[in-house]
CSV table of C-alpha atoms in Angstrom, one decimal:
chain,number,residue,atom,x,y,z
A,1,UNK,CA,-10.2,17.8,-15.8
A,2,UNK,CA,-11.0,16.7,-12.3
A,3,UNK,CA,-15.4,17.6,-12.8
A,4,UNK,CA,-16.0,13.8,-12.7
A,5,UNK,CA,-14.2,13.1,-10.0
A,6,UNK,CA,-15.5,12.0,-6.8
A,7,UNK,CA,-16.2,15.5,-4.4
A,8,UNK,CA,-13.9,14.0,-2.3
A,9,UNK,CA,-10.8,14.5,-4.9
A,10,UNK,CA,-11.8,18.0,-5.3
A,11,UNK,CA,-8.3,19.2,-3.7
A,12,UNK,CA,-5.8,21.6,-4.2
A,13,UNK,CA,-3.0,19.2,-4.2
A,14,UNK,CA,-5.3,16.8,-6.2
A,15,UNK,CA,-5.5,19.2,-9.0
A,16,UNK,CA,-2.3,19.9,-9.1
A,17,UNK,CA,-1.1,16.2,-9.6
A,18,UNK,CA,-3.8,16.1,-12.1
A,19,UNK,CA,-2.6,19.4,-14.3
A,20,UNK,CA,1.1,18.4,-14.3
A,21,UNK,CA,-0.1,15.1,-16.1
A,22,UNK,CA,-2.1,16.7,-18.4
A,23,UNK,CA,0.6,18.8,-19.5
A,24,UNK,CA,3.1,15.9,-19.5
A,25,UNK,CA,0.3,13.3,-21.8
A,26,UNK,CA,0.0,16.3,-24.2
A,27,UNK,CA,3.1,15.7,-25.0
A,28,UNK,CA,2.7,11.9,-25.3
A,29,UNK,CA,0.7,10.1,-27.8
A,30,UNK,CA,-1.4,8.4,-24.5
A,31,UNK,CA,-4.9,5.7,-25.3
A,32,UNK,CA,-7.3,8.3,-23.9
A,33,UNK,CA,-8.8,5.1,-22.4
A,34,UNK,CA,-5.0,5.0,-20.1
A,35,UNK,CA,-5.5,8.2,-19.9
A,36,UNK,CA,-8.7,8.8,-18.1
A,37,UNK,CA,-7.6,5.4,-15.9
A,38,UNK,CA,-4.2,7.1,-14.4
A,39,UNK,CA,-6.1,10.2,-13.5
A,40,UNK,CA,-8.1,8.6,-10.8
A,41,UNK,CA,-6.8,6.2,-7.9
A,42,UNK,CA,-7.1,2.4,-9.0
A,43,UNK,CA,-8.5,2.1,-5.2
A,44,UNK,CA,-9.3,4.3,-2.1
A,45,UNK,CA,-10.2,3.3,0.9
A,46,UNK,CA,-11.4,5.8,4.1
A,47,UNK,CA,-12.0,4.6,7.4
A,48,UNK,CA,-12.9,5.5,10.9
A,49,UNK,CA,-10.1,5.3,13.6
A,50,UNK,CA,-11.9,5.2,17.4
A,51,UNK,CA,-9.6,5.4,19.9
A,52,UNK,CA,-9.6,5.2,23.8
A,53,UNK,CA,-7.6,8.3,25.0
A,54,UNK,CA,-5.8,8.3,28.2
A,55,UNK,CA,-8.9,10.4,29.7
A,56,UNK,CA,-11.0,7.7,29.3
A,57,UNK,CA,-13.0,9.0,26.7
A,58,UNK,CA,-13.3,7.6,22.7
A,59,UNK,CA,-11.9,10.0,19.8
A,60,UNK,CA,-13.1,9.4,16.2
A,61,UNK,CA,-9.9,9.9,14.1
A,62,UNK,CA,-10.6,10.0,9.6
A,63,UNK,CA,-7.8,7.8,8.1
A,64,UNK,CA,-7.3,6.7,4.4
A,65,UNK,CA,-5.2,4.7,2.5
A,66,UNK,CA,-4.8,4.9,-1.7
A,67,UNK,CA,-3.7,3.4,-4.6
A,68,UNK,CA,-2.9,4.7,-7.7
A,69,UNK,CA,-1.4,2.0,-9.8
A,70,UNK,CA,-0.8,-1.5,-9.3
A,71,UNK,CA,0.6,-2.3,-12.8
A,72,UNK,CA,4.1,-2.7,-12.1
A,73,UNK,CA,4.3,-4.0,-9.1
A,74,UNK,CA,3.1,-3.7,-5.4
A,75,UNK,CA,2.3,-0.1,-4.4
A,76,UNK,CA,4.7,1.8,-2.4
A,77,UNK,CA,3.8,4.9,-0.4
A,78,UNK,CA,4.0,6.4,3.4
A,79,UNK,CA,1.8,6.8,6.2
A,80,UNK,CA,1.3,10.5,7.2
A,81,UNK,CA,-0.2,11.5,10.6
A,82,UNK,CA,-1.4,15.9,9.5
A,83,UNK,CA,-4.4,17.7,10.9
A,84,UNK,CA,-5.2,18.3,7.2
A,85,UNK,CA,-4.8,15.0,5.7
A,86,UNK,CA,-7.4,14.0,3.4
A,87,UNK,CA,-8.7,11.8,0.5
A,88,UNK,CA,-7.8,14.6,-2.2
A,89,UNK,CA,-4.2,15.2,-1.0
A,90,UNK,CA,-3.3,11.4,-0.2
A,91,UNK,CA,-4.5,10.6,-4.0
A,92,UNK,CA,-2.5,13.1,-5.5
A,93,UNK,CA,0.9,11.9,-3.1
A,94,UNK,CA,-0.3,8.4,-4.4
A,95,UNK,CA,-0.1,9.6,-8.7
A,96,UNK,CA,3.5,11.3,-7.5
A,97,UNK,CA,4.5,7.9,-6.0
A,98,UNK,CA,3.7,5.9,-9.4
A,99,UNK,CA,5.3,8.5,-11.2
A,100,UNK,CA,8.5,8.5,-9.0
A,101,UNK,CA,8.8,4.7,-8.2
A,102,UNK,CA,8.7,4.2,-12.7
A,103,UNK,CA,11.2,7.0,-12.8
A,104,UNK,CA,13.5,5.4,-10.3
A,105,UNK,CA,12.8,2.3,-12.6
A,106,UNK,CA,11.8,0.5,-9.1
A,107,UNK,CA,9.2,-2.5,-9.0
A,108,UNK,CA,6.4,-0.5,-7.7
A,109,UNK,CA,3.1,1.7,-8.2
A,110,UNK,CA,2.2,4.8,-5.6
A,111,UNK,CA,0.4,4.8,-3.1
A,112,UNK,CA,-0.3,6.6,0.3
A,113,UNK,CA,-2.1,6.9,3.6
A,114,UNK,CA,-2.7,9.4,6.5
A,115,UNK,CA,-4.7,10.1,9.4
A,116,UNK,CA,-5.6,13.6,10.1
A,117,UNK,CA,-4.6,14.1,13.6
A,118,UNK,CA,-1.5,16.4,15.2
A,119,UNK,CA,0.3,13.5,16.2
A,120,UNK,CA,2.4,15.8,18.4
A,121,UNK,CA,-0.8,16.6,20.9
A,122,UNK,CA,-1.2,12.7,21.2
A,123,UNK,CA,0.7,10.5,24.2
A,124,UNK,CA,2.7,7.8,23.6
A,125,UNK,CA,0.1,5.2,23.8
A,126,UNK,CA,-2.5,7.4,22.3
A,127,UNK,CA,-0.4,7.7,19.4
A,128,UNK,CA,0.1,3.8,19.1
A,129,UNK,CA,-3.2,3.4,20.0
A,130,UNK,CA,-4.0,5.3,16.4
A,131,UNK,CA,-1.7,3.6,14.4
A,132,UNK,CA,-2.9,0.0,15.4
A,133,UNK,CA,-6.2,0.8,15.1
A,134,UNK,CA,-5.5,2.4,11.5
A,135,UNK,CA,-3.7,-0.7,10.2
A,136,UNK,CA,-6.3,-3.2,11.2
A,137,UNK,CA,-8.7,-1.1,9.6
A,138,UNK,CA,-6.5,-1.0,6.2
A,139,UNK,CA,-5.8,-4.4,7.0
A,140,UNK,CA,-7.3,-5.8,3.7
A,141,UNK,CA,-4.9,-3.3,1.6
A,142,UNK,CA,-1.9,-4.3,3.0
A,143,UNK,CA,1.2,-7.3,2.3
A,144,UNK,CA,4.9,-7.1,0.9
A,145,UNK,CA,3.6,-8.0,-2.3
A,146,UNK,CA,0.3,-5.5,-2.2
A,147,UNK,CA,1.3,-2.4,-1.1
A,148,UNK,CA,4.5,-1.4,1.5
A,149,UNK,CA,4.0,1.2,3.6
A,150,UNK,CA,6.8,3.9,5.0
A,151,UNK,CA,7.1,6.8,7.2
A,152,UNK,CA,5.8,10.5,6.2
A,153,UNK,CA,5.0,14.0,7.5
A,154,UNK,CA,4.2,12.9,11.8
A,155,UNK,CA,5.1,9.5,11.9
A,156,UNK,CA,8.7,7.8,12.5
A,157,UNK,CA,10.6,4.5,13.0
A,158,UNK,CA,8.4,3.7,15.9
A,159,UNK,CA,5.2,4.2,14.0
A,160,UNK,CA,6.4,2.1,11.3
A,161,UNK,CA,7.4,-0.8,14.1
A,162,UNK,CA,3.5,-0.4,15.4
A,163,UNK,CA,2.5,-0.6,12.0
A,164,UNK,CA,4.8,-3.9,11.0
A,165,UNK,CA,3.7,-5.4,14.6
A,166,UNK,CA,-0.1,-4.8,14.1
A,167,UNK,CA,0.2,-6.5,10.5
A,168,UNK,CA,1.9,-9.7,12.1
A,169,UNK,CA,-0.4,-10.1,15.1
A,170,UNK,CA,-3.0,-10.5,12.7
A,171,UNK,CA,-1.2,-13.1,10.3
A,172,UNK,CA,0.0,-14.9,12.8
A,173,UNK,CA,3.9,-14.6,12.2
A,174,UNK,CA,6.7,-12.0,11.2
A,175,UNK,CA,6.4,-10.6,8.3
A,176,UNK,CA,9.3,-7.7,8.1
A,177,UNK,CA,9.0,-6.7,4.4
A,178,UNK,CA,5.3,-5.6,4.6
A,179,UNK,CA,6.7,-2.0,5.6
A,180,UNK,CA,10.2,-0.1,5.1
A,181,UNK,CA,11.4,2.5,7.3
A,182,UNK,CA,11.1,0.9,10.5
A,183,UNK,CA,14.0,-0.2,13.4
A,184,UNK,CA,17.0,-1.7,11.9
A,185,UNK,CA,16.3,-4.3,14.9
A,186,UNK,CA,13.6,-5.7,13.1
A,187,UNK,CA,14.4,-5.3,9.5
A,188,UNK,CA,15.2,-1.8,9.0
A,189,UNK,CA,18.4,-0.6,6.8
A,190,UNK,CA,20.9,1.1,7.8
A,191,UNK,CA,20.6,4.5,5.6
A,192,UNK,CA,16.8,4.8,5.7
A,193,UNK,CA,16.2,8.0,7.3
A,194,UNK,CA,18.5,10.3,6.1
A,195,UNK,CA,17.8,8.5,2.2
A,196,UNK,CA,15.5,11.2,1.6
A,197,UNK,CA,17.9,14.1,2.3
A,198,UNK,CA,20.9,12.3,1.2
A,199,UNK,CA,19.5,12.0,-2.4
A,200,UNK,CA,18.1,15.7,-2.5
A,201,UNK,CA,22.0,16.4,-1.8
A,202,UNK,CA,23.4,13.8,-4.6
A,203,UNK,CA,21.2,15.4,-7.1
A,204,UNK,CA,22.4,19.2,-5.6
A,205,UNK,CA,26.2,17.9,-6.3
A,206,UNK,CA,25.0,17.1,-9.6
A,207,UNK,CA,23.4,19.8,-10.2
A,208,UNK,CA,26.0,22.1,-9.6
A,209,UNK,CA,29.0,20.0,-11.4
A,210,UNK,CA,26.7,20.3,-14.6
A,211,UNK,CA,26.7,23.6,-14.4
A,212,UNK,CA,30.2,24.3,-13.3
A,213,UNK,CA,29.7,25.9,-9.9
A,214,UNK,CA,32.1,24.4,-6.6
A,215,UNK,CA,30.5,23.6,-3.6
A,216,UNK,CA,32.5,26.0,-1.6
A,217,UNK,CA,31.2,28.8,-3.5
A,218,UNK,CA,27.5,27.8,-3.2
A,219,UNK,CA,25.0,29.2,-1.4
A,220,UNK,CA,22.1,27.2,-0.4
A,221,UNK,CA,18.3,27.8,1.4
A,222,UNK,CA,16.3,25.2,3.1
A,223,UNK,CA,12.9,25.9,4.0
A,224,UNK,CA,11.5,22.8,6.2
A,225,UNK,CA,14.1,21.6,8.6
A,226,UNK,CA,12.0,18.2,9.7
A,227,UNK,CA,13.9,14.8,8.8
A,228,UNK,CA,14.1,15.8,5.0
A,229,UNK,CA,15.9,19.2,5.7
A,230,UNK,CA,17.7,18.8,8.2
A,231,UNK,CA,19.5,15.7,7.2
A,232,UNK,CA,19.9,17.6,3.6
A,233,UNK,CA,21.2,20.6,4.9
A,234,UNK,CA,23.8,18.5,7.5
A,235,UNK,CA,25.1,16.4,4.4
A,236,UNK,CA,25.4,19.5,2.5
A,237,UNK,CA,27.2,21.7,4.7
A,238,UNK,CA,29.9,18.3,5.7
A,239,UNK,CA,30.3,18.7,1.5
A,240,UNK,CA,31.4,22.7,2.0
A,241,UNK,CA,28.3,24.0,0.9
A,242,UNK,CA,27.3,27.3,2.6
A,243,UNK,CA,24.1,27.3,4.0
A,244,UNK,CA,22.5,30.6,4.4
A,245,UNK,CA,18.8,30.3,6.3
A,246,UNK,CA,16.9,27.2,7.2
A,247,UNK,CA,13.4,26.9,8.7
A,248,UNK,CA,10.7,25.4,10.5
A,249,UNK,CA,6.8,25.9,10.7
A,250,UNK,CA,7.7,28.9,13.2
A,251,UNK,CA,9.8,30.8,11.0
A,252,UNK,CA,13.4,30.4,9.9
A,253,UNK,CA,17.1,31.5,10.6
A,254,UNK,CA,19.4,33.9,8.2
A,255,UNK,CA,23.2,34.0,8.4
A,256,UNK,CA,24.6,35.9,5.4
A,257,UNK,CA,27.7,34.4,6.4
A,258,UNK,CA,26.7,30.6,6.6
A,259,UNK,CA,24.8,28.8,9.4
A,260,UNK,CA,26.9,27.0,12.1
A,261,UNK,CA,24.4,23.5,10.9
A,262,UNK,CA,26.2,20.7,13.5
A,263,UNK,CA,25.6,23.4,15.9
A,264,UNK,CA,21.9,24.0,15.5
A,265,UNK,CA,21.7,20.2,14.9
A,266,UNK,CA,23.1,19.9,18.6
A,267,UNK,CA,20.9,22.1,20.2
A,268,UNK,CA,17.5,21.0,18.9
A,269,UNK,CA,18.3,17.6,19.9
A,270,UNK,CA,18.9,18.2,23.3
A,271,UNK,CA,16.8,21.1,23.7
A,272,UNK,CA,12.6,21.8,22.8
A,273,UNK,CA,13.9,24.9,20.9
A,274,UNK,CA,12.2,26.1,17.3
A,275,UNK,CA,14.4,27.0,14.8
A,276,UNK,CA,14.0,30.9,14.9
A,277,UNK,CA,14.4,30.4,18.6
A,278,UNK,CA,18.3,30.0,18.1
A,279,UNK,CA,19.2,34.2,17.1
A,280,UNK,CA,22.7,33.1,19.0
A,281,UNK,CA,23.1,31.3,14.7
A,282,UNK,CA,21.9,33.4,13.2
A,283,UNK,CA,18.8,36.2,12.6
A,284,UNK,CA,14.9,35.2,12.7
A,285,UNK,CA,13.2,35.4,9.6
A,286,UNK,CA,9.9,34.5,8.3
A,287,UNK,CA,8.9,31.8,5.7
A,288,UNK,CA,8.1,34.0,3.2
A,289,UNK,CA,11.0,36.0,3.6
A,290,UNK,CA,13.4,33.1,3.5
A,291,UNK,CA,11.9,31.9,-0.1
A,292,UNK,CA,12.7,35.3,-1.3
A,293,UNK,CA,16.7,35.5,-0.3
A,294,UNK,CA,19.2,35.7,-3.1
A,295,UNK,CA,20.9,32.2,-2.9
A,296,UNK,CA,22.2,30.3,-6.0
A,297,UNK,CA,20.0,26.7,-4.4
A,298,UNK,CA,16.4,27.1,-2.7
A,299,UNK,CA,15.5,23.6,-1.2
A,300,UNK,CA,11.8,23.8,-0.3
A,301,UNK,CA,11.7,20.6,2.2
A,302,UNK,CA,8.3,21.7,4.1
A,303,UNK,CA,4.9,21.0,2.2
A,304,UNK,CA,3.1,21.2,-0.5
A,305,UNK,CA,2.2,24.5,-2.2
A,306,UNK,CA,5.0,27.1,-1.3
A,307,UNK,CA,6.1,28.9,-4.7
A,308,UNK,CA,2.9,30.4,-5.9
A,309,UNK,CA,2.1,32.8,-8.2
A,310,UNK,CA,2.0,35.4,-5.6
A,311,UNK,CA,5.9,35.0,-4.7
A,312,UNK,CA,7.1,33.0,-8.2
A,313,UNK,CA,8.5,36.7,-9.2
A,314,UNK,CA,10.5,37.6,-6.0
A,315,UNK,CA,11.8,34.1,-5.9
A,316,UNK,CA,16.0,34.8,-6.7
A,317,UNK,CA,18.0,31.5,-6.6
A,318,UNK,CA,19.4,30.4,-10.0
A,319,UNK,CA,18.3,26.6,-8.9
A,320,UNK,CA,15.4,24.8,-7.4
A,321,UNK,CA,15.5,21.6,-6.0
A,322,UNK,CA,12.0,20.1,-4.5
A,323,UNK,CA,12.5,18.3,-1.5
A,324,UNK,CA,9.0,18.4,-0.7
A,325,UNK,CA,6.1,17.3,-2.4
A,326,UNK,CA,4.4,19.3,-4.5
A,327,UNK,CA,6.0,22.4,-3.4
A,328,UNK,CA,5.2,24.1,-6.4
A,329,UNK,CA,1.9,25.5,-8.3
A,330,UNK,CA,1.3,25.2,-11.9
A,331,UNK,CA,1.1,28.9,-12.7
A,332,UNK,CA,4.1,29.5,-10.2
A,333,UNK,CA,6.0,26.3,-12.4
A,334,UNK,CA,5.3,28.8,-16.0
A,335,UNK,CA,6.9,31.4,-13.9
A,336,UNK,CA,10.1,29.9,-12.8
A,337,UNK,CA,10.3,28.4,-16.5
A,338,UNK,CA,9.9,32.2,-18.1
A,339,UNK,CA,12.8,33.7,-15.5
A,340,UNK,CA,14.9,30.8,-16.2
A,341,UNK,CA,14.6,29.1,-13.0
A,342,UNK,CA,16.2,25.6,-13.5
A,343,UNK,CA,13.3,23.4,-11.2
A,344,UNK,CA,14.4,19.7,-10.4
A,345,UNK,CA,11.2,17.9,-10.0
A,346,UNK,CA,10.3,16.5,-6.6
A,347,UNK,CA,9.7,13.1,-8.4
A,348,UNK,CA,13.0,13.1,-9.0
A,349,UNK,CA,14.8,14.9,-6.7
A,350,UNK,CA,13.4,13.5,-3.1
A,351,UNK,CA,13.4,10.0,-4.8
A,352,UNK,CA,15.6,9.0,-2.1
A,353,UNK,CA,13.4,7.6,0.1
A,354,UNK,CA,11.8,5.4,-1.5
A,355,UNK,CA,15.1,4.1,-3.2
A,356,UNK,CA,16.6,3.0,-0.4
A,357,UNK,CA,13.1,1.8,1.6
A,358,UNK,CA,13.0,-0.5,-2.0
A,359,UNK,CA,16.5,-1.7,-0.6
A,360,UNK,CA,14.9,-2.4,2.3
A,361,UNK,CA,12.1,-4.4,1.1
A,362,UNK,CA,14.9,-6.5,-1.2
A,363,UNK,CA,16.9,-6.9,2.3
A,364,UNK,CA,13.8,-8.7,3.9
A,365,UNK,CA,12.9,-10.7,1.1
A,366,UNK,CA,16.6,-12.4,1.1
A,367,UNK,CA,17.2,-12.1,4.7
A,368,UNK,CA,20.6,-10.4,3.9
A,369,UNK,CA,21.9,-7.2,5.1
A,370,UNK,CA,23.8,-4.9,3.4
A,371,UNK,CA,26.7,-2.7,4.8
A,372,UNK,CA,25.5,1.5,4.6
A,373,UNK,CA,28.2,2.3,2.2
A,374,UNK,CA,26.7,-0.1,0.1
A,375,UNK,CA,23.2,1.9,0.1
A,376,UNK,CA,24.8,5.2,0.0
A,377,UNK,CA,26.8,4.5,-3.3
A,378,UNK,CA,24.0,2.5,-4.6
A,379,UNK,CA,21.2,5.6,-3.7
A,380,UNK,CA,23.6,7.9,-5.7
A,381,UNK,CA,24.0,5.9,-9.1
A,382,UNK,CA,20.1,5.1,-8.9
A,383,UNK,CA,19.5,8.9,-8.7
A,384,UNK,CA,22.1,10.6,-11.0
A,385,UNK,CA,21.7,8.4,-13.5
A,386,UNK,CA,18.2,9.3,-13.6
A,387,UNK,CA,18.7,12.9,-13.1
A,388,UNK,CA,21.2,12.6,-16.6
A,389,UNK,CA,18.8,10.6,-18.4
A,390,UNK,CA,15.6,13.4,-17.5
A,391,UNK,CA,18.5,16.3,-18.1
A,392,UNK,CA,19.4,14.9,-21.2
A,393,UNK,CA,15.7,13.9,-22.8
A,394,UNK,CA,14.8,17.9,-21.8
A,395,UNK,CA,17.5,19.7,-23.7
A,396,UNK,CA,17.1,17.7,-26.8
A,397,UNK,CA,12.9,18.1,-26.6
A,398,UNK,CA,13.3,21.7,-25.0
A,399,UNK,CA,11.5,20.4,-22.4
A,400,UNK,CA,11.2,21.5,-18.8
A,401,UNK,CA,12.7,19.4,-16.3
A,402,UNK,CA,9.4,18.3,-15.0
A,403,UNK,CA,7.6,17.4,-17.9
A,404,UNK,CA,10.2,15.2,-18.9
A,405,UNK,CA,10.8,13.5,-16.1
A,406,UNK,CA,7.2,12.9,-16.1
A,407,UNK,CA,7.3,11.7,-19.8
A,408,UNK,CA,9.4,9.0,-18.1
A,409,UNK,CA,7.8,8.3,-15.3
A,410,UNK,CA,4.3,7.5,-17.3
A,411,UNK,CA,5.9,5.8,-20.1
A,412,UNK,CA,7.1,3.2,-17.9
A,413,UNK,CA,3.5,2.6,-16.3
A,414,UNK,CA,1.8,3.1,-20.2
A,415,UNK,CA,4.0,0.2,-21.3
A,416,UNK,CA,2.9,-1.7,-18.1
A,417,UNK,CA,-0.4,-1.4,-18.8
A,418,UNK,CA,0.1,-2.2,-22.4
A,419,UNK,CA,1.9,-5.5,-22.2
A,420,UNK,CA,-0.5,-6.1,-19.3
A,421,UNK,CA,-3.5,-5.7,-21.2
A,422,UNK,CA,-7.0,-5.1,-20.0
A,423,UNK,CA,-9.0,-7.6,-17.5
A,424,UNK,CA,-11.7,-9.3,-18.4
């Protein structure tokens, strides 16, 4: 499958992306010459970051930047600062983004990009120091009609305002559309950064009016309680939903009788508190204990690779949404689908972002701002409609979820292609 691939691809996260469209294409009646082209990244590029840190001395940082698919449009992906970013995990976030941009039927192929550094043992101006010096480097790769960066795992608002700065010191002039997700004071949208969160919770609401359940009488669990999870679990509990445990990298928080969210909210802005820090919520409670709670929603919003084969079978919510990327193994996937586990994709279901950084990038392009209601209503018939359309095409093909929305989600780039044809 992946045996002649580049070492470099040779990744968990990498194969995973890799298996899931195997098992979609056998489905498909896909040119094996389209095949073997949207297994690999249409372009990589890896560079060296040297930095002066505030001690006077030069650090070496290993950045990267990907693209899957150009067919359809300019390539669309975030910038994520991670100790273990690397080529393999960037190239398989870059196939997702293809997949999820078609889904979303947005003008876009994937992309992605990262530096492996902890961003949060860097200063100020040693993290702004990285990003410039990342961006020049990627320089070549980069333009509102090549390929749009956007925030990810480490990196923020700021970053993204670095990274839109850096691009127009070295074209001369502003360019605002060349990345989404940055300060609505130059060019941002209103709507941006909770978009992620807030279309995890539109597809939720979906979720649980096809299926007949009320909001007041859900129970929900949220492991990962960065922008993605937080913001889901605040929207969710202002919709009545009862939120039973959330958690960060630390550990998590358990209230059987629903956690006080604005409250926690509060504190961890105004405080340098970890979530399991909090016991005056709720009671501490580790990661793996958290995925294993009897809920009727699990939210994984952390990272990749969560719901293994080794806990698949202790896993007890009726419902999984995947907030994160990748959250979910192949073998644990067959799992889920034998106990009847209904699994919403993370192609579909954290689709928000890049929705609304696509409204973004229109914004820029016409100079013309639209009001947050706008986005928010707009976000929501973007990603239930498509949540329908994937529901729909896997009860009449008995399909999982994920497979079909997959099935989607290449289609649109196979046709691409196809009307496209091949050059020279």
């Amino acid at each position: 499958m992946t045996n002649d691939l580049a070492p470099e691809f040779n990744h968990p996260t990498f194969r995973l992306a890799v298996a899931q469209f195997d098992e979609a294409a056998h489905h498909m009646n896909l040119d094996s010459g389209l095949l073997e082209r949207l297994k690999a990244p249409q372009r990589s590029l890896c560079v060296s970051i040297p930095v002066r840190m505030d001690n006077g001395q030069v650090q070496v940082f290993r950045g990267y930047r990907v693209h899957h698919d150009v067919a359809r449009g300019p390539t669309k992906g975030g910038i994520r600062y991670h100790p273990d970013v690397s080529l393999g995990e960037v190239a398989a976030l870059a196939m997702w983004m293809t997949w999820k941009t078609a889904l979303a039927g947005l003008p876009f192929g994937g992309a992605k990009g990262g530096v492996a550094v902890n961003p949060s043992m860097l200063s100020a101006a040693e993290l702004e120091g990285v990003t410039r010096r990342y961006i020049a480097e990627i320089f070549p790769l980069l333009g509102p009609d090549k390929d749009i960066p956007a925030p990810d795992i480490g990196t923020n608002q700021q970053v993204m305002g670095w990274v839109m700065d850096t691009y127009s010191q070295q074209v001369g002039y502003t360019v605002r559309g060349m990345v989404t997700g940055k300060p609505i004071s130059i060019g941002g949208t209103l709507g941006r950064e909770e978009a992620t969160g807030r279309g995890v919770v539109d597809v939720t609401l979906e979720v649980l009016r096809n299926f007949g359940l009320s909001t007041s009488d859900t129970t929900v669990v949220i492991q990962g309680f960065g922008n993605v999870g937080s913001h889901t679990a605040r929207i969710l509990h202002q919709e009545g939903v009862k939120i039973l445990a959330i958690s960060d990298q630390l550990g998590g928080l358990y209230n059987k009788k629903g956690l006080d969210i604005p409250g926690i909210l509060s504190h961890l802005a105004t405080e340098k508190a970890s979530v399991p820090s909090l016991t005056q919520f709720g009671e501490p409670i580790s990661n793996e204990e958290l995925l294993m709670l009897p809920c009727h929603v699990l939210i994984p919003a952390a990272v990749s690779e969560q719901i293994t084969v080794n806990n698949a079978s202790g896993i007890q919510c009726q419902y999984l949404i995947e907030a994160a990327n990748g959250p979910t193994t192949l073998e644990a996937d067959a799992i889920l689908r034998e106990r009847g586990i209904f699994v919403v994709p993370d192609i579909l279901a954290n689709a928000g972002g890049v929705i609304v950084s696509y409204f973004e990038w229109v914004q820029d392009a016409q100079r013309f701002s639209w009001q947050e209601s706008d986005i928010h209503s707009r976000l929501k018939n973007i990603i239930t409609v498509a949540f329908h359309r994937i529901l729909k095409h896997a009860e009449e093909k008995k399909l999982t979820m994920r497979t079909a929305a997959l099935i989607a989600g290449i289609q649109e780039v196979a046709q691409a292609h196809q009307c496209r044809g091949l050059y020279p």
